[in-house]
Amino acid sequence: MNKEEIFSKVKEAFVKVLEHDNFQLTDTTTADDVDGWESITHMMIISEVEKSFGVKFKLMDLMNMNNVGDLIRTIESEL
C-alpha cells in the first residue's frame, strides 16, 4: 500500500468520526487545524484507523505522534 492510499484511508477514518470533510490532511496537519478533532474524537480516530488497517498501535507510538505525518509513518511501519 502506498502513501497516497494510506492517506485516503486515514481521511476516510477522520470523516467517519468527525462527520465532516471540511479539512485538508497533510503531513503537518495537527488537531489545531481540524474542527472537531479533540481528545475524545482523537481516540475515536485512532481506533477507526487501527480497525481500517488491521493494526494495533503501541502506547509509545501514540505518545510520539504529533501530526498526521507521524500517524502515516507509524501505519507504514506496521503494515
PDB file of C-alpha atoms in Angstrom, residues 6-55:
ATOM      1  CA  ILE A   6      -2.822   5.269   3.306  1.00  0.00           C
ATOM      2  CA  PHE A   7      -3.693   8.998   3.321  1.00  0.00           C
ATOM      3  CA  SER A   8      -7.008   8.197   1.625  1.00  0.00           C
ATOM      4  CA  LYS A   9      -7.975   5.562   4.212  1.00  0.00           C
ATOM      5  CA  VAL A  10      -6.871   7.845   7.066  1.00  0.00           C
ATOM      6  CA  LYS A  11      -9.015  10.682   5.701  1.00  0.00           C
ATOM      7  CA  GLU A  12     -11.977   8.266   5.488  1.00  0.00           C
ATOM      8  CA  ALA A  13     -11.489   7.494   9.192  1.00  0.00           C
ATOM      9  CA  PHE A  14     -11.402  11.216  10.048  1.00  0.00           C
ATOM     10  CA  VAL A  15     -14.555  11.902   8.009  1.00  0.00           C
ATOM     11  CA  LYS A  16     -16.389   8.973   9.602  1.00  0.00           C
ATOM     12  CA  VAL A  17     -15.553  10.069  13.155  1.00  0.00           C
ATOM     13  CA  LEU A  18     -15.820  13.847  12.699  1.00  0.00           C
ATOM     14  CA  GLU A  19     -18.846  13.626  10.376  1.00  0.00           C
ATOM     15  CA  HIS A  20     -17.496  16.319   8.032  1.00  0.00           C
ATOM     16  CA  ASP A  21     -14.787  16.658   5.398  1.00  0.00           C
ATOM     17  CA  ASN A  22     -14.072  20.365   5.750  1.00  0.00           C
ATOM     18  CA  PHE A  23     -10.318  19.867   6.180  1.00  0.00           C
ATOM     19  CA  GLN A  24      -7.156  19.084   4.226  1.00  0.00           C
ATOM     20  CA  LEU A  25      -4.860  16.381   5.567  1.00  0.00           C
ATOM     21  CA  THR A  26      -1.132  16.877   5.070  1.00  0.00           C
ATOM     22  CA  ASP A  27       1.930  15.562   6.899  1.00  0.00           C
ATOM     23  CA  THR A  28       1.891  18.653   9.115  1.00  0.00           C
ATOM     24  CA  THR A  29      -1.832  18.653   9.986  1.00  0.00           C
ATOM     25  CA  THR A  30      -2.487  18.662  13.742  1.00  0.00           C
ATOM     26  CA  ALA A  31      -5.617  18.700  15.891  1.00  0.00           C
ATOM     27  CA  ASP A  32      -5.473  22.510  15.920  1.00  0.00           C
ATOM     28  CA  ASP A  33      -6.036  22.501  12.147  1.00  0.00           C
ATOM     29  CA  VAL A  34      -9.192  20.347  12.085  1.00  0.00           C
ATOM     30  CA  ASP A  35     -12.532  21.441  13.503  1.00  0.00           C
ATOM     31  CA  GLY A  36     -13.832  18.845  15.970  1.00  0.00           C
ATOM     32  CA  TRP A  37     -10.524  16.986  16.444  1.00  0.00           C
ATOM     33  CA  GLU A  38     -10.374  16.962  20.231  1.00  0.00           C
ATOM     34  CA  SER A  39      -9.217  14.482  22.867  1.00  0.00           C
ATOM     35  CA  ILE A  40     -12.286  12.224  22.688  1.00  0.00           C
ATOM     36  CA  THR A  41     -12.519  12.281  18.898  1.00  0.00           C
ATOM     37  CA  HIS A  42      -8.752  11.701  18.728  1.00  0.00           C
ATOM     38  CA  MET A  43      -9.131   8.332  20.421  1.00  0.00           C
ATOM     39  CA  MET A  44     -12.089   7.510  18.176  1.00  0.00           C
ATOM     40  CA  ILE A  45      -9.996   8.404  15.094  1.00  0.00           C
ATOM     41  CA  ILE A  46      -7.099   6.237  16.303  1.00  0.00           C
ATOM     42  CA  SER A  47      -9.493   3.346  16.934  1.00  0.00           C
ATOM     43  CA  GLU A  48     -11.046   3.737  13.477  1.00  0.00           C
ATOM     44  CA  VAL A  49      -7.592   3.874  11.840  1.00  0.00           C
ATOM     45  CA  GLU A  50      -6.496   0.728  13.703  1.00  0.00           C
ATOM     46  CA  LYS A  51      -9.637  -1.054  12.540  1.00  0.00           C
ATOM     47  CA  SER A  52      -9.241   0.154   8.925  1.00  0.00           C
ATOM     48  CA  PHE A  53      -5.657  -1.058   8.658  1.00  0.00           C
ATOM     49  CA  GLY A  54      -5.885  -4.094  10.940  1.00  0.00           C
ATOM     50  CA  VAL A  55      -3.139  -2.771  13.213  1.00  0.00           C
TER      51      VAL A  55
END
